[in-house]
């Protein structure tokens, strides 16, 4: 049976950076994100009994990505499963700090579990997706999503639906190439060498409390303050690692100046940046076009993508 699932990337406002248990891919702390809607990955999976697994990304064979995908299929369908054909379609740049691994693995576990005859609830799927990519667990859910890191497993839930606080996310793409260091490798360097890592982990619960409360009360200014602070703290951990991990480029900094200028003009907007040089600006929907225009006019920006908040992963009919 061939099954297709679509999932959207999510953007963390309180970040996941560091693992408690690398073997089980358990995050050191909780995190809080928003799921997007116009950017998506569609994964089609069929356990067709072929010779090994075959992966095609946007129509091209992608052997370099196959081992991670095969490991994820093993966790979903068991190591005794038959070979699978996996076709991935993605409408935005892959592995460039736009959370393509989140949407890819969320869609992959959902399609693979159904294709192997299972009917798992979103939390079970989120736990499977989280073993492949910590942030992928959040893309099983829509709107504002909180991931809680327990000692043995994660819990994930939507804390506000997309239409309960309809914000916009504008992405300034400053580089299309894949990032030089994977987030998993960078997290482990941070944990081993940044003098700020332990403080980062200790303070995450307080940041999560503030962000959760800001979502509950729909307090944009409070959410903006904690999200920007949390993002800069995560990058400070990266920069103080040895070797340092710097994902930003000059256009990343120029985009932050653009967001500051918009804020000075009274526009409700804030920035966040993940493991890559792209800048995501979160704003009210009414301000989204002004934010997009300003980012488009910023030196070094090569593309601007706009999104509102969307739903979690879902099964779709193949084209
Ligand atoms: O899920 P991973 O291993 O791709 O790590 C995601 C890390 C960040 O995007 C930087 C933060 C986050 O919470 O999504």
Short mmCIF file of C-alpha atoms and ligand atoms in Angstrom, two decimals:
data_model
loop_
_atom_site.label_atom_id
_atom_site.label_comp_id
_atom_site.label_asym_id
_atom_site.label_seq_id
_atom_site.Cartn_x
_atom_site.Cartn_y
_atom_site.Cartn_z
CA UNK A 1 0.00 0.00 0.00
CA UNK A 2 1.35 3.42 -1.01
CA UNK A 3 0.65 6.17 1.56
CA UNK A 4 1.37 9.91 1.37
CA UNK A 5 1.61 12.29 4.31
CA UNK A 6 2.17 16.04 4.29
CA UNK A 7 3.80 17.93 7.14
CA UNK A 8 4.90 21.52 7.54
CA UNK A 9 8.09 22.72 9.20
CA UNK A 10 7.86 24.34 12.60
CA UNK A 11 9.84 27.27 13.93
CA UNK A 12 10.91 27.16 17.57
CA UNK A 13 10.35 30.27 19.69
CA UNK A 14 11.93 28.56 22.71
CA UNK A 15 14.61 26.40 21.16
CA UNK A 16 15.72 22.82 21.45
CA UNK A 17 19.53 22.83 21.57
CA UNK A 18 21.25 19.90 23.26
CA UNK A 19 20.48 16.27 24.00
CA UNK A 20 20.06 14.56 27.34
CA UNK A 21 20.59 11.16 25.72
CA UNK A 22 22.18 11.10 22.27
CA UNK A 23 21.48 7.39 21.64
CA UNK A 24 17.75 7.85 22.14
CA UNK A 25 17.82 11.39 20.77
CA UNK A 26 16.14 12.74 23.91
CA UNK A 27 16.26 16.54 24.20
CA UNK A 28 17.90 18.10 27.27
CA UNK A 29 15.04 20.57 27.63
CA UNK A 30 11.54 21.35 26.45
CA UNK A 31 10.81 23.66 23.53
CA UNK A 32 7.92 25.64 22.06
CA UNK A 33 7.23 26.23 18.39
CA UNK A 34 4.78 27.36 15.75
CA UNK A 35 3.85 25.11 12.83
CA UNK A 36 3.76 26.77 9.39
CA UNK A 37 1.31 26.17 6.57
CA UNK A 38 2.58 27.23 3.11
CA UNK A 39 5.94 25.42 3.31
CA UNK A 40 5.55 21.64 3.17
CA UNK A 41 7.12 18.25 2.65
CA UNK A 42 5.13 15.36 1.19
CA UNK A 43 6.43 11.85 1.82
CA UNK A 44 5.11 8.84 -0.07
CA UNK A 45 6.08 5.45 1.35
CA UNK A 46 5.48 1.97 -0.01
CA UNK A 47 6.95 -1.20 1.52
CA UNK A 48 7.13 -2.82 -1.90
CA UNK A 49 9.51 -5.64 -1.04
CA UNK A 50 12.14 -4.21 -3.39
CA UNK A 51 15.86 -4.70 -2.97
CA UNK A 52 16.69 -2.40 -0.03
CA UNK A 53 15.27 1.09 0.39
CA UNK A 54 15.21 3.65 -2.40
CA UNK A 55 14.81 7.39 -1.71
CA UNK A 56 13.93 10.09 -4.24
CA UNK A 57 13.93 13.76 -3.21
CA UNK A 58 12.11 16.03 -5.64
CA UNK A 59 12.44 13.33 -8.30
CA UNK A 60 16.19 12.72 -7.85
CA UNK A 61 17.74 9.67 -6.24
CA UNK A 62 19.22 10.80 -2.89
CA UNK A 63 21.53 8.04 -1.57
CA UNK A 64 23.34 10.35 0.88
CA UNK A 65 20.14 10.91 2.88
CA UNK A 66 19.04 7.28 2.77
CA UNK A 67 20.67 5.85 5.91
CA UNK A 68 18.85 8.27 8.25
CA UNK A 69 15.55 7.59 6.48
CA UNK A 70 16.07 3.81 6.62
CA UNK A 71 16.83 3.98 10.37
CA UNK A 72 13.61 5.91 10.89
CA UNK A 73 11.64 3.30 8.90
CA UNK A 74 13.19 0.58 11.12
CA UNK A 75 11.90 2.32 14.25
CA UNK A 76 8.42 2.61 12.73
CA UNK A 77 8.01 -0.75 11.01
CA UNK A 78 10.66 -2.93 12.72
CA UNK A 79 14.01 -4.13 11.47
CA UNK A 80 12.45 -7.19 9.82
CA UNK A 81 10.41 -4.98 7.46
CA UNK A 82 10.63 -5.25 3.69
CA UNK A 83 12.41 -2.74 1.46
CA UNK A 84 10.63 0.53 0.80
CA UNK A 85 10.34 3.11 -1.93
CA UNK A 86 10.25 6.61 -0.43
CA UNK A 87 9.46 9.67 -2.50
CA UNK A 88 9.89 13.08 -0.93
CA UNK A 89 8.65 16.35 -2.37
CA UNK A 90 9.60 19.59 -0.66
CA UNK A 91 8.61 23.11 -1.77
CA UNK A 92 11.43 24.95 0.05
CA UNK A 93 15.26 24.64 0.43
CA UNK A 94 16.43 21.46 2.23
CA UNK A 95 18.94 21.34 5.14
CA UNK A 96 19.45 25.10 5.16
CA UNK A 97 18.01 26.02 8.53
CA UNK A 98 14.39 25.98 7.39
CA UNK A 99 13.41 22.95 9.44
CA UNK A 100 13.12 20.58 6.48
CA UNK A 101 14.12 17.67 8.73
CA UNK A 102 11.14 18.46 10.98
CA UNK A 103 8.58 18.34 8.18
CA UNK A 104 10.33 15.40 6.46
CA UNK A 105 10.47 13.07 9.46
CA UNK A 106 7.00 14.03 10.70
CA UNK A 107 5.56 13.14 7.29
CA UNK A 108 7.78 10.05 6.99
CA UNK A 109 6.66 8.43 10.27
CA UNK A 110 3.01 9.12 9.54
CA UNK A 111 3.17 7.69 6.00
CA UNK A 112 5.35 4.73 7.05
CA UNK A 113 3.22 3.74 10.01
CA UNK A 114 0.06 3.71 7.90
CA UNK A 115 1.84 1.94 5.00
CA UNK A 116 2.91 -0.77 7.45
CA UNK A 117 -0.70 -1.26 8.58
CA UNK A 118 -0.52 0.62 11.89
CA UNK A 119 -2.86 3.28 13.17
CA UNK A 120 -0.91 5.35 15.71
CA UNK A 121 -2.09 8.52 17.47
CA UNK A 122 -0.17 11.81 17.01
CA UNK A 123 1.77 11.45 20.29
CA UNK A 124 3.02 7.97 19.35
CA UNK A 125 4.01 9.32 15.92
CA UNK A 126 5.67 12.36 17.54
CA UNK A 127 7.78 10.09 19.73
CA UNK A 128 8.90 8.11 16.69
CA UNK A 129 9.64 11.27 14.68
CA UNK A 130 11.56 12.70 17.64
CA UNK A 131 13.97 9.78 17.55
CA UNK A 132 15.01 10.84 14.03
CA UNK A 133 14.96 14.63 14.55
CA UNK A 134 14.05 16.25 17.86
CA UNK A 135 12.17 19.12 16.26
CA UNK A 136 10.18 16.75 13.98
CA UNK A 137 8.11 15.64 16.97
CA UNK A 138 6.53 19.11 17.03
CA UNK A 139 5.40 19.00 13.36
CA UNK A 140 2.84 16.29 14.15
CA UNK A 141 0.83 19.10 15.76
CA UNK A 142 -0.49 22.44 14.51
CA UNK A 143 -0.49 26.01 15.81
CA UNK A 144 1.57 26.64 18.95
CA UNK A 145 3.19 23.42 20.11
CA UNK A 146 4.99 22.61 23.33
CA UNK A 147 7.38 19.69 23.68
CA UNK A 148 8.09 18.60 27.25
CA UNK A 149 11.26 16.63 27.85
CA UNK A 150 10.74 13.84 30.36
CA UNK A 151 13.46 11.54 31.65
CA UNK A 152 12.45 8.64 29.43
CA UNK A 153 10.30 10.11 26.71
CA UNK A 154 8.88 13.32 25.33
CA UNK A 155 5.37 14.69 25.55
CA UNK A 156 4.08 16.95 22.82
CA UNK A 157 0.82 18.87 22.59
CA UNK A 158 -0.72 21.82 20.79
CA UNK A 159 -1.28 24.66 23.29
CA UNK A 160 -3.17 26.95 20.87
CA UNK A 161 -4.71 26.17 17.48
CA UNK A 162 -3.63 28.20 14.42
CA UNK A 163 -6.87 30.21 14.37
CA UNK A 164 -6.72 30.94 18.11
CA UNK A 165 -3.78 33.29 17.59
CA UNK A 166 -3.24 33.70 13.85
CA UNK A 167 0.29 35.07 13.53
CA UNK A 168 2.36 35.31 10.34
CA UNK A 169 5.89 34.07 9.77
CA UNK A 170 8.04 35.70 7.08
CA UNK A 171 11.25 33.88 6.18
CA UNK A 172 14.19 35.80 4.73
CA UNK A 173 16.34 33.32 2.78
CA UNK A 174 19.95 34.51 2.76
CA UNK A 175 21.64 31.31 1.51
CA UNK A 176 20.33 28.28 -0.38
CA UNK A 177 23.23 25.89 0.20
CA UNK A 178 23.01 23.20 2.88
CA UNK A 179 24.47 24.18 6.25
CA UNK A 180 28.13 23.28 6.88
CA UNK A 181 27.49 21.50 10.23
CA UNK A 182 24.39 19.43 11.02
CA UNK A 183 22.40 20.53 14.06
CA UNK A 184 23.03 17.16 15.75
CA UNK A 185 26.82 17.49 15.43
CA UNK A 186 26.68 21.15 16.48
CA UNK A 187 24.60 20.34 19.57
CA UNK A 188 27.12 17.80 20.73
CA UNK A 189 30.02 20.28 20.28
CA UNK A 190 28.01 22.86 22.27
CA UNK A 191 27.35 20.46 25.11
CA UNK A 192 30.96 19.39 25.33
CA UNK A 193 32.63 22.77 25.05
CA UNK A 194 30.49 25.88 25.60
CA UNK A 195 30.95 27.42 29.07
CA UNK A 196 27.36 28.67 28.73
CA UNK A 197 25.74 25.30 27.96
CA UNK A 198 24.74 24.35 31.52
CA UNK A 199 23.25 27.79 32.16
CA UNK A 200 21.32 27.50 28.91
CA UNK A 201 19.81 24.18 30.02
CA UNK A 202 19.04 25.41 33.55
CA UNK A 203 17.19 28.49 32.34
CA UNK A 204 15.02 26.79 29.72
CA UNK A 205 12.13 25.99 32.11
CA UNK A 206 11.80 29.68 33.06
CA UNK A 207 11.83 30.73 29.38
CA UNK A 208 9.21 28.10 28.60
CA UNK A 209 6.99 29.35 31.43
CA UNK A 210 7.17 32.90 30.06
CA UNK A 211 6.47 31.83 26.48
CA UNK A 212 3.57 29.55 27.47
CA UNK A 213 2.02 32.36 29.50
CA UNK A 214 2.47 34.81 26.60
CA UNK A 215 0.65 32.37 24.31
CA UNK A 216 -2.12 31.86 26.86
CA UNK A 217 -2.70 35.60 27.25
CA UNK A 218 -1.97 36.40 23.55
CA UNK A 219 0.66 38.90 24.72
CA UNK A 220 2.68 39.64 21.58
CA UNK A 221 5.24 41.91 23.28
CA UNK A 222 5.97 39.29 25.94
CA UNK A 223 6.31 36.51 23.33
CA UNK A 224 8.60 38.73 21.24
CA UNK A 225 10.86 39.50 24.19
CA UNK A 226 11.31 35.90 25.30
CA UNK A 227 11.66 34.47 21.76
CA UNK A 228 14.38 36.95 20.74
CA UNK A 229 16.20 36.44 24.04
CA UNK A 230 16.02 32.65 23.76
CA UNK A 231 17.26 32.70 20.16
CA UNK A 232 20.24 34.94 20.97
CA UNK A 233 21.07 32.77 23.98
CA UNK A 234 21.11 29.63 21.82
CA UNK A 235 23.42 31.29 19.28
CA UNK A 236 25.65 32.53 22.13
CA UNK A 237 26.05 28.91 23.20
CA UNK A 238 27.01 28.01 19.63
CA UNK A 239 29.48 30.90 19.26
CA UNK A 240 31.21 30.04 22.54
CA UNK A 241 31.65 26.40 21.55
CA UNK A 242 35.05 25.06 20.47
CA UNK A 243 35.30 25.08 17.54
CA UNK A 244 32.79 27.94 17.34
CA UNK A 245 29.60 27.32 15.39
CA UNK A 246 28.49 30.40 13.48
CA UNK A 247 25.57 29.88 11.12
CA UNK A 248 24.98 33.59 10.47
CA UNK A 249 26.17 35.60 7.47
CA UNK A 250 26.18 39.36 6.88
CA UNK A 251 22.63 39.27 5.49
CA UNK A 252 21.45 37.56 8.70
CA UNK A 253 22.70 40.58 10.67
CA UNK A 254 21.21 43.00 8.13
CA UNK A 255 17.82 41.29 8.58
CA UNK A 256 18.01 41.77 12.36
CA UNK A 257 18.62 45.49 11.75
CA UNK A 258 15.58 45.55 9.46
CA UNK A 259 13.44 43.95 12.18
CA UNK A 260 14.72 46.49 14.72
CA UNK A 261 13.82 49.35 12.32
CA UNK A 262 10.30 47.92 11.86
CA UNK A 263 9.92 47.67 15.64
CA UNK A 264 10.96 51.33 15.98
CA UNK A 265 8.16 52.17 13.52
CA UNK A 266 5.69 50.44 15.84
CA UNK A 267 5.22 47.26 13.79
CA UNK A 268 4.56 44.17 15.95
CA UNK A 269 7.33 41.86 14.74
CA UNK A 270 10.18 39.83 16.21
CA UNK A 271 12.95 37.64 14.82
CA UNK A 272 14.21 34.15 15.40
CA UNK A 273 17.05 32.21 13.77
CA UNK A 274 17.75 28.46 13.79
CA UNK A 275 20.72 26.33 12.75
CA UNK A 276 21.26 28.27 9.55
CA UNK A 277 21.57 31.84 8.25
CA UNK A 278 17.87 32.42 7.48
CA UNK A 279 15.87 34.89 9.56
CA UNK A 280 12.26 34.21 10.50
CA UNK A 281 10.17 37.25 11.39
CA UNK A 282 6.98 36.61 13.34
CA UNK A 283 4.35 39.35 13.10
CA UNK A 284 0.68 40.12 13.12
CA UNK A 285 -0.99 39.10 9.83
CA UNK A 286 -1.82 42.78 9.15
CA UNK A 287 1.90 43.65 9.23
CA UNK A 288 3.14 40.64 7.23
CA UNK A 289 3.33 42.44 3.87
CA UNK A 290 5.25 45.39 5.34
CA UNK A 291 7.65 42.94 7.01
CA UNK A 292 8.10 41.00 3.74
CA UNK A 293 8.74 44.21 1.75
CA UNK A 294 11.32 45.41 4.27
CA UNK A 295 13.14 42.04 4.30
CA UNK A 296 13.04 41.83 0.51
CA UNK A 297 14.78 45.21 0.40
CA UNK A 298 17.51 44.09 2.82
CA UNK A 299 21.03 43.59 1.41
CA UNK A 300 21.83 39.93 0.78
CA UNK A 301 18.27 38.57 0.99
CA UNK A 302 17.70 36.24 -1.97
CA UNK A 303 14.10 35.26 -1.34
CA UNK A 304 11.24 35.90 1.05
CA UNK A 305 8.67 33.24 1.95
CA UNK A 306 5.43 34.04 3.75
CA UNK A 307 3.35 31.72 5.88
CA UNK A 308 0.61 31.75 8.41
CA UNK A 309 0.25 29.07 11.07
CA UNK A 310 -0.87 25.63 9.99
CA UNK A 311 -1.99 22.21 11.09
CA UNK A 312 -0.01 19.14 12.07
CA UNK A 313 1.00 16.31 9.72
CA UNK A 314 -1.87 14.70 7.84
CA UNK A 315 -2.45 11.91 5.35
CA UNK A 316 -3.18 13.15 1.83
CA UNK A 317 -4.25 11.59 -1.44
CA UNK A 318 -1.27 11.19 -3.79
CA UNK A 319 -1.37 13.53 -6.84
O1 LIG B 1 15.61 18.65 15.19
P1 LIG B 1 16.98 19.06 14.82
O2 LIG B 1 17.99 18.02 15.20
O3 LIG B 1 17.09 19.46 13.38
O4 LIG B 1 17.38 20.37 15.69
C1 LIG B 1 16.65 21.57 15.64
C2 LIG B 1 17.41 22.67 16.24
C3 LIG B 1 16.83 24.08 16.06
O5 LIG B 1 16.10 24.18 14.86
C4 LIG B 1 18.00 25.07 15.97
C5 LIG B 1 15.97 24.50 17.26
C6 LIG B 1 14.58 23.93 17.31
O6 LIG B 1 14.05 23.81 18.41
O7 LIG B 1 13.98 23.64 16.26
#
